[in-house]
Amino acid sequence: MHATIPAPTPLRLFGKLDPVVESRPDGVIVVRSAKPLPHYSASLVDRLEHWAKVTPNRVFLAERNAEGGWRELTYGAAFEQILHIGAALLARDLSEEEPVLILSGNGIDHALMSLAGMAVGVPTCPMSTAYSTVSQDLGKLTYALDLLTPRLVFASDGRTFGRALKKVKERGIEICVSDDTAAELGATPFQSLLDRPISSAVVSARTQVGPDTIAKFLLTSGSTGYPKAVTNTQRMICANQAQLSEAMAFLKDEPPILVDWLPWAHTFGSNHNFGIALYNGGTLYIDEGKPIPAGIGATVANLRDIAPTIYFNVPKGFEALLPHLQADESLRRHFFSRLKLMFYAGAGLSKPIWDAYRELAIETTGRPIAFTTSLGSTETAPGALIGVRDVDRPGIVGVPHKGVELKLVPNAGKLEARLRGPNITPGYWRRPDLTQAAFDAEGFYLLGDALRLAEPNNFAAGFEFDGRVAEDFKLATGTWVSVGPLRVDFVGKFDPLIKDAVVTGHDRDDIGMLVFPDEEQTRKLAPHLPPETPFEEVVTDQVVKDAFQERLAAIARQSTGSSSRVTRIALMCEPPSIDLGEATDKGSLNQRAVLANRAPHVEALYAAETRPNVIRL
């Protein structure tokens, strides 16, 4: 029996985002917050300068060092160091046309390079580490070099990124590294940028940075798999941070403490989480872990050291962490000790995982801890809608932020979401064709998601995600299939046997799935097979297939009609490909890319002859 932990001093959690609704004669609905967005900073570096003056000795960033301790960077030191680096960038005549490309993952030197660029008007572009390390053909790196034309490419670790840096150097582009490989690579040592004296040019450049200055480019892949460079202005980032502080009101009451692994090559990790720490004078402990068996141990170790006040993760991350919290009371009590809010994004969270965290919080602290999510994209900086109620189930993405207008357009029986506000991108770098196609005649960004009210006729209760408009399809019978909700429900019911799945059935008689099994869990179904058995033989073993078929049949019995009944699955042995644009390093799938690249598997799924890896009802 555990003693009840006393409740902390009452703290504001959520702000008021009371929505007002405009209904148009053509069926279009526009929803916005009743109150306007307050004033926000002109640039993110202005916030760094503010905290450097007000709390110069507060830790801004921390990362593990070689000895296992924490390398810490204060606000005062960070602001001074970015001015030195900024002088070095200006001395190279870098600009929007010839920016900095960052290959390495999250780290203090990465942050300093990015903020230095922001300070003097030189954009940076962080690239997914998988494009330089996992990719076999370095195709996306080549594409990014062609699209952005950088004149400086940075990587913290010259050995890890050696193959990619060699390709960069072949083009005559300057490379910069933090470690001791600079001499052998012919690279510029990062320390030399820090040693550059602060010049008058830096002071002058700082005055020229304003809301419409490009802060960074973020790469996002479309259905073709080729990266688009989303222009991120200072206005976008700072407006969104002000919006987040209005929605999560407790951020104004005390500096947040984050333990976060989410990659800065993506908007959730960089603009959202890194930005929350910086904008609100908090501390970000950089988690080198990952939500996979080989990486979750590092996350657990970091959470033993540091108790966050707000915890962000993707659903796979919450799933990977859950058994460790359940098994370790000491870890659990430390994790929840000062936690105000849990926040998931990037994909749908299953109800069992949601319930488990709610139960753990009550068991550990004697009270529930709010669990929320939001809706947005790289193009929206990223937050556009956010849940500001303590709800009883996952999937409610909330209401529009202050300053955001949500336009809902009837489309094939659903409400297609479009967005307008100061946090929306001006467009895609050097792709005016894509920019034009991304906005409607009123200037609303076409998000591509569909929404539905969480409660009938109650806009204050917020919206639920209702799938991707472009992914939904009709069966041969004319029945619409809502891909997003169906996929989330299916994967959740197959937990823990599968990692993800892609819905099939366009113009077919019934719904199928290309399923990506969890290899570790799937092998447990066949203890009679030797550990060295190739995985393609494991998934065709009859015992394994019987277990999958039993689960598939149970799910089918719960379906309410042909629009939700999955009748066949194909077990994929090859994981989603980074090179082919099927997956990101966060683990999310590109439905259209998988279907295009694996068309033969789809055909085999519906063929008269049943292949060994196909399971049917």
Coordinates of N, CA, C and O in Angstrom, one line a residue, residues 237-351:
I237 N 7.1 30.3 -36.3 CA 7.6 29.6 -35.1 C 7.2 30.3 -33.9 O 6.6 29.7 -32.9
C238 N 7.3 31.7 -33.9 CA 7.0 32.4 -32.7 C 5.5 32.6 -32.4 O 5.1 32.5 -31.3
A239 N 4.8 32.7 -33.5 CA 3.3 32.7 -33.3 C 2.8 31.4 -32.8 O 2.0 31.4 -31.9
N240 N 3.4 30.3 -33.3 CA 2.9 29.0 -32.8 C 3.3 28.8 -31.3 O 2.6 28.2 -30.5
Q241 N 4.5 29.3 -30.9 CA 4.9 29.2 -29.5 C 4.0 30.0 -28.6 O 3.6 29.6 -27.5
A242 N 3.6 31.2 -29.1 CA 2.6 32.0 -28.3 C 1.3 31.3 -28.2 O 0.6 31.3 -27.2
Q243 N 0.9 30.6 -29.3 CA -0.4 29.9 -29.3 C -0.3 28.7 -28.3 O -1.3 28.5 -27.6
L244 N 0.8 28.0 -28.3 CA 1.0 26.9 -27.4 C 1.0 27.3 -25.9 O 0.4 26.6 -25.1
S245 N 1.6 28.5 -25.7 CA 1.6 29.0 -24.3 C 0.2 29.4 -23.8 O -0.1 29.4 -22.7
E246 N -0.6 29.9 -24.8 CA -2.0 30.3 -24.5 C -2.8 29.0 -24.2 O -3.7 29.0 -23.3
A247 N -2.5 27.9 -24.9 CA -3.3 26.7 -24.8 C -2.9 25.9 -23.5 O -3.7 25.4 -22.8
M248 N -1.6 25.8 -23.4 CA -1.0 25.1 -22.2 C -0.6 26.1 -21.2 O 0.6 26.4 -21.1
A249 N -1.5 26.7 -20.5 CA -1.3 27.9 -19.7 C -0.2 27.7 -18.6 O 0.5 28.6 -18.2
F250 N 0.0 26.4 -18.2 CA 1.0 26.2 -17.1 C 2.4 26.5 -17.6 O 3.3 26.7 -16.7
L251 N 2.6 26.6 -18.9 CA 4.0 26.9 -19.4 C 4.4 28.3 -19.0 O 5.6 28.6 -18.9
K252 N 3.4 29.2 -18.7 CA 3.7 30.6 -18.3 C 4.0 30.6 -16.8 O 4.5 31.6 -16.3
D253 N 3.6 29.6 -16.0 CA 3.6 29.6 -14.6 C 5.0 29.1 -14.0 O 5.4 29.5 -13.0
E254 N 5.6 28.2 -14.8 CA 6.9 27.7 -14.3 C 7.7 27.2 -15.6 O 7.1 26.7 -16.5
P255 N 9.0 27.4 -15.6 CA 9.8 26.9 -16.7 C 9.6 25.4 -16.9 O 9.8 24.6 -16.0
P256 N 9.3 25.0 -18.1 CA 9.1 23.5 -18.4 C 10.4 22.8 -18.3 O 11.5 23.3 -18.7
I257 N 10.3 21.5 -18.0 CA 11.5 20.6 -18.0 C 11.1 19.4 -18.9 O 10.1 18.7 -18.7
L258 N 11.9 19.2 -20.0 CA 11.6 18.2 -21.0 C 12.7 17.2 -21.0 O 13.9 17.6 -20.9
V259 N 12.4 15.9 -21.2 CA 13.3 14.9 -21.6 C 12.8 14.4 -22.9 O 11.7 13.7 -22.9
D260 N 13.5 14.6 -24.0 CA 12.9 14.5 -25.3 C 13.9 13.9 -26.3 O 15.0 14.4 -26.4
W261 N 13.4 12.9 -27.1 CA 14.3 12.3 -28.1 C 13.8 12.7 -29.5 O 14.5 12.5 -30.5
L262 N 12.6 13.3 -29.7 CA 12.0 13.5 -31.0 C 13.0 14.3 -31.9 O 13.5 15.3 -31.5
P263 N 13.2 13.8 -33.1 CA 14.3 14.3 -34.0 C 14.0 15.8 -34.4 O 12.8 16.1 -34.8
W264 N 15.0 16.6 -34.4 CA 14.9 18.0 -34.8 C 14.8 18.1 -36.3 O 14.6 19.2 -36.8
A265 N 14.9 17.1 -37.0 CA 14.7 17.1 -38.5 C 13.2 17.2 -38.8 O 12.8 17.4 -39.9
H266 N 12.3 16.9 -37.7 CA 10.9 17.0 -37.9 C 10.3 18.1 -37.0 O 10.9 18.4 -36.0
T267 N 9.2 18.6 -37.4 CA 8.6 19.8 -36.8 C 8.2 19.5 -35.3 O 8.3 20.4 -34.5
F268 N 7.7 18.3 -35.0 CA 7.3 18.0 -33.6 C 8.5 18.2 -32.6 O 8.4 18.8 -31.6
G269 N 9.6 17.6 -33.0 CA 10.8 17.7 -32.1 C 11.4 19.0 -32.1 O 11.9 19.5 -31.0
S270 N 11.5 19.7 -33.3 CA 12.3 21.0 -33.3 C 11.4 22.2 -33.0 O 11.5 22.8 -31.9
N271 N 10.5 22.5 -33.9 CA 9.7 23.7 -33.6 C 8.8 23.6 -32.4 O 8.8 24.5 -31.6
H272 N 8.2 22.5 -32.2 CA 7.3 22.3 -31.1 C 8.0 22.1 -29.7 O 7.9 23.0 -28.9
N273 N 8.7 21.0 -29.6 CA 9.3 20.7 -28.3 C 10.5 21.6 -27.9 O 10.6 22.1 -26.8
F274 N 11.5 21.6 -28.8 CA 12.6 22.5 -28.6 C 12.1 24.0 -28.4 O 12.6 24.7 -27.5
G275 N 11.2 24.4 -29.2 CA 10.6 25.7 -29.1 C 10.0 26.0 -27.8 O 10.1 27.1 -27.2
I276 N 9.2 25.0 -27.3 CA 8.5 25.2 -26.0 C 9.6 25.4 -24.9 O 9.4 26.3 -24.0
A277 N 10.6 24.6 -24.9 CA 11.7 24.8 -23.9 C 12.3 26.2 -24.0 O 12.4 27.0 -23.0
L278 N 12.7 26.6 -25.2 CA 13.3 27.9 -25.3 C 12.4 29.1 -25.1 O 12.7 30.1 -24.4
Y279 N 11.2 29.1 -25.7 CA 10.3 30.2 -25.6 C 9.9 30.5 -24.2 O 9.7 31.7 -23.8
N280 N 9.8 29.4 -23.4 CA 9.3 29.6 -22.0 C 10.4 29.5 -21.0 O 10.1 29.4 -19.8
G281 N 11.7 29.6 -21.4 CA 12.8 29.6 -20.5 C 13.0 28.3 -19.7 O 13.5 28.3 -18.6
G282 N 12.7 27.2 -20.4 CA 12.8 25.9 -19.7 C 14.1 25.2 -20.0 O 15.0 25.8 -20.6
T283 N 14.1 24.0 -19.6 CA 15.3 23.1 -19.8 C 15.0 21.9 -20.6 O 14.0 21.2 -20.3
L284 N 15.7 21.6 -21.7 CA 15.5 20.5 -22.5 C 16.7 19.5 -22.3 O 17.8 19.8 -22.6
Y285 N 16.4 18.3 -21.7 CA 17.4 17.3 -21.6 C 17.3 16.4 -22.9 O 16.2 15.8 -23.1
I286 N 18.3 16.4 -23.7 CA 18.3 15.7 -25.0 C 18.4 14.2 -24.7 O 19.4 13.7 -24.2
D287 N 17.4 13.4 -25.1 CA 17.3 12.0 -24.8 C 17.9 11.3 -26.1 O 17.4 11.4 -27.2
E288 N 19.0 10.6 -25.9 CA 19.6 9.9 -27.0 C 18.9 8.5 -27.3 O 19.3 7.8 -28.2
G289 N 17.9 8.2 -26.5 CA 17.2 7.0 -26.7 C 16.2 7.0 -27.9 O 16.0 8.1 -28.5
K290 N 15.6 5.9 -28.2 CA 14.7 5.7 -29.3 C 13.6 4.8 -28.8 O 13.8 3.9 -28.0
P291 N 12.4 4.9 -29.4 CA 11.3 4.0 -29.0 C 11.3 2.6 -29.6 O 10.4 2.2 -30.3
I292 N 12.5 2.0 -29.5 CA 12.7 0.6 -30.1 C 13.4 -0.2 -29.0 O 14.0 0.4 -28.1
P293 N 13.4 -1.5 -29.1 CA 14.0 -2.3 -28.1 C 15.5 -1.9 -27.8 O 15.9 -1.9 -26.6
A294 N 16.2 -1.6 -28.8 CA 17.6 -1.3 -28.7 C 17.9 0.1 -28.1 O 19.0 0.4 -27.7
G295 N 16.8 0.9 -28.1 CA 17.0 2.3 -27.7 C 16.3 2.8 -26.5 O 16.6 3.8 -25.9
I296 N 15.2 2.0 -26.1 CA 14.4 2.5 -25.0 C 15.1 2.5 -23.6 O 14.8 3.2 -22.7
G297 N 16.2 1.7 -23.5 CA 17.0 1.6 -22.3 C 17.6 3.0 -22.0 O 17.6 3.4 -20.8
A298 N 18.1 3.7 -23.0 CA 18.7 5.0 -22.7 C 17.6 6.0 -22.3 O 17.9 6.8 -21.4
T299 N 16.4 5.9 -22.8 CA 15.3 6.8 -22.4 C 15.0 6.5 -20.9 O 14.8 7.4 -20.1
V300 N 14.9 5.2 -20.6 CA 14.6 4.9 -19.2 C 15.6 5.4 -18.2 O 15.3 6.0 -17.2
A301 N 16.9 5.3 -18.6 CA 18.0 5.8 -17.8 C 17.9 7.3 -17.6 O 18.1 7.8 -16.5
N302 N 17.5 8.0 -18.7 CA 17.4 9.5 -18.6 C 16.2 9.9 -17.7 O 16.3 10.9 -16.9
L303 N 15.1 9.1 -17.8 CA 14.0 9.4 -17.0 C 14.2 9.1 -15.5 O 13.5 9.6 -14.6
R304 N 15.2 8.2 -15.2 CA 15.5 7.9 -13.8 C 16.3 9.2 -13.3 O 16.1 9.5 -12.1
D305 N 17.0 9.9 -14.1 CA 17.7 11.1 -13.7 C 16.9 12.3 -13.6 O 17.0 13.1 -12.6
I306 N 16.0 12.5 -14.6 CA 15.3 13.7 -14.8 C 13.8 13.5 -14.8 O 13.3 12.7 -15.6
A307 N 13.1 14.1 -13.9 CA 11.6 14.0 -13.9 C 11.0 15.2 -14.8 O 11.2 16.4 -14.4
P308 N 10.4 15.0 -15.9 CA 9.9 16.1 -16.7 C 8.6 16.7 -16.1 O 7.9 16.0 -15.3
T309 N 8.3 17.9 -16.5 CA 7.0 18.5 -16.1 C 6.0 18.3 -17.2 O 4.8 18.4 -17.0
I310 N 6.5 18.1 -18.4 CA 5.6 17.8 -19.5 C 6.3 16.7 -20.4 O 7.5 16.8 -20.6
Y311 N 5.6 15.7 -20.8 CA 6.3 14.6 -21.5 C 5.6 14.4 -22.9 O 4.4 14.2 -23.0
F312 N 6.5 14.6 -23.9 CA 6.0 14.5 -25.3 C 6.6 13.1 -25.9 O 7.7 12.7 -25.6
N313 N 5.8 12.5 -26.7 CA 6.2 11.3 -27.4 C 5.3 11.0 -28.5 O 4.1 11.5 -28.6
V314 N 5.7 10.1 -29.4 CA 4.8 9.5 -30.4 C 4.2 8.3 -29.8 O 4.7 7.8 -28.8
P315 N 3.1 7.8 -30.3 CA 2.5 6.6 -29.7 C 3.4 5.4 -29.5 O 3.4 4.7 -28.4
K316 N 4.3 5.1 -30.5 CA 5.2 4.0 -30.3 C 6.1 4.2 -29.1 O 6.6 3.3 -28.5
G317 N 6.5 5.5 -28.9 CA 7.3 5.8 -27.7 C 6.6 5.5 -26.4 O 7.2 5.0 -25.5
F318 N 5.3 5.9 -26.3 CA 4.6 5.6 -25.1 C 4.4 4.1 -24.9 O 4.5 3.6 -23.8
E319 N 4.2 3.4 -26.0 CA 4.1 1.9 -25.9 C 5.4 1.3 -25.4 O 5.4 0.4 -24.6
A320 N 6.5 1.8 -25.9 CA 7.8 1.2 -25.6 C 8.2 1.5 -24.1 O 8.8 0.6 -23.4
L321 N 7.8 2.6 -23.6 CA 8.1 3.0 -22.2 C 7.2 2.3 -21.2 O 7.6 2.1 -20.1
L322 N 6.0 2.1 -21.6 CA 5.0 1.6 -20.7 C 5.4 0.4 -19.8 O 5.3 0.4 -18.6
P323 N 5.9 -0.7 -20.4 CA 6.3 -1.9 -19.6 C 7.3 -1.6 -18.5 O 7.3 -2.2 -17.4
H324 N 8.2 -0.6 -18.8 CA 9.2 -0.2 -17.8 C 8.6 0.5 -16.7 O 9.0 0.3 -15.5
L325 N 7.6 1.4 -16.9 CA 7.0 2.1 -15.9 C 6.1 1.1 -15.0 O 6.1 1.2 -13.8
Q326 N 5.5 0.1 -15.7 CA 4.7 -0.8 -15.0 C 5.5 -1.7 -14.1 O 5.0 -2.1 -13.0
A327 N 6.7 -2.0 -14.5 CA 7.5 -3.0 -13.7 C 8.4 -2.4 -12.7 O 8.9 -3.1 -11.8
D328 N 8.6 -1.1 -12.7 CA 9.5 -0.4 -11.8 C 8.9 0.7 -11.0 O 8.6 1.8 -11.6
E329 N 8.5 0.5 -9.8 CA 7.8 1.5 -9.0 C 8.7 2.7 -8.8 O 8.1 3.9 -8.8
S330 N 10.0 2.6 -8.6 CA 10.8 3.7 -8.4 C 10.8 4.6 -9.6 O 10.7 5.9 -9.5
L331 N 11.0 4.0 -10.8 CA 10.9 4.8 -12.0 C 9.6 5.5 -12.2 O 9.5 6.6 -12.6
R332 N 8.5 4.7 -11.9 CA 7.2 5.3 -12.1 C 6.9 6.5 -11.2 O 6.4 7.5 -11.6
R333 N 7.3 6.4 -9.9 CA 7.1 7.5 -9.0 C 7.9 8.7 -9.4 O 7.5 9.9 -9.3
H334 N 9.1 8.5 -9.9 CA 10.0 9.6 -10.3 C 9.4 10.3 -11.6 O 9.3 11.5 -11.7
F335 N 8.9 9.4 -12.5 CA 8.4 9.9 -13.8 C 7.2 10.8 -13.5 O 7.0 11.9 -14.1
F336 N 6.3 10.4 -12.6 CA 5.1 11.2 -12.4 C 5.2 12.3 -11.3 O 4.3 13.0 -11.1
S337 N 6.4 12.4 -10.7 CA 6.5 13.2 -9.5 C 6.2 14.7 -9.8 O 5.7 15.4 -8.9
R338 N 6.5 15.2 -10.9 CA 6.2 16.6 -11.2 C 5.6 16.8 -12.6 O 5.5 17.9 -13.1
L339 N 5.0 15.7 -13.1 CA 4.5 15.7 -14.4 C 3.1 16.4 -14.4 O 2.2 16.0 -13.6
K340 N 2.9 17.4 -15.3 CA 1.6 18.1 -15.4 C 0.8 17.6 -16.6 O -0.4 17.7 -16.5
L341 N 1.5 17.2 -17.6 CA 0.7 16.8 -18.9 C 1.5 15.8 -19.7 O 2.8 15.9 -19.8
M342 N 0.8 14.9 -20.3 CA 1.4 14.0 -21.3 C 0.8 14.3 -22.6 O -0.4 14.7 -22.7
F343 N 1.6 14.2 -23.7 CA 1.2 14.8 -25.0 C 1.7 13.8 -26.0 O 2.9 13.6 -26.1
Y344 N 0.8 13.3 -26.8 CA 1.2 12.4 -28.0 C 0.8 13.1 -29.3 O -0.1 13.8 -29.4
A345 N 1.6 12.8 -30.3 CA 1.3 13.3 -31.7 C 2.0 12.4 -32.7 O 2.8 11.6 -32.3
G346 N 1.7 12.7 -33.9 CA 2.4 12.0 -35.0 C 1.7 10.8 -35.5 O 1.9 10.3 -36.6
A347 N 0.8 10.3 -34.7 CA 0.0 9.1 -35.1 C -1.1 8.9 -34.0 O -1.1 9.6 -33.0
G348 N -2.0 8.0 -34.3 CA -3.1 7.7 -33.3 C -2.6 6.8 -32.2 O -1.8 5.9 -32.3
L349 N -3.1 7.1 -31.0 CA -2.7 6.3 -29.8 C -3.9 5.3 -29.5 O -5.0 5.7 -29.5
S350 N -3.5 4.1 -29.2 CA -4.5 3.1 -28.9 C -5.2 3.3 -27.5 O -4.5 3.8 -26.6
K351 N -6.4 2.9 -27.4 CA -7.1 3.1 -26.1 C -6.5 2.3 -25.0 O -6.4 2.8 -23.9

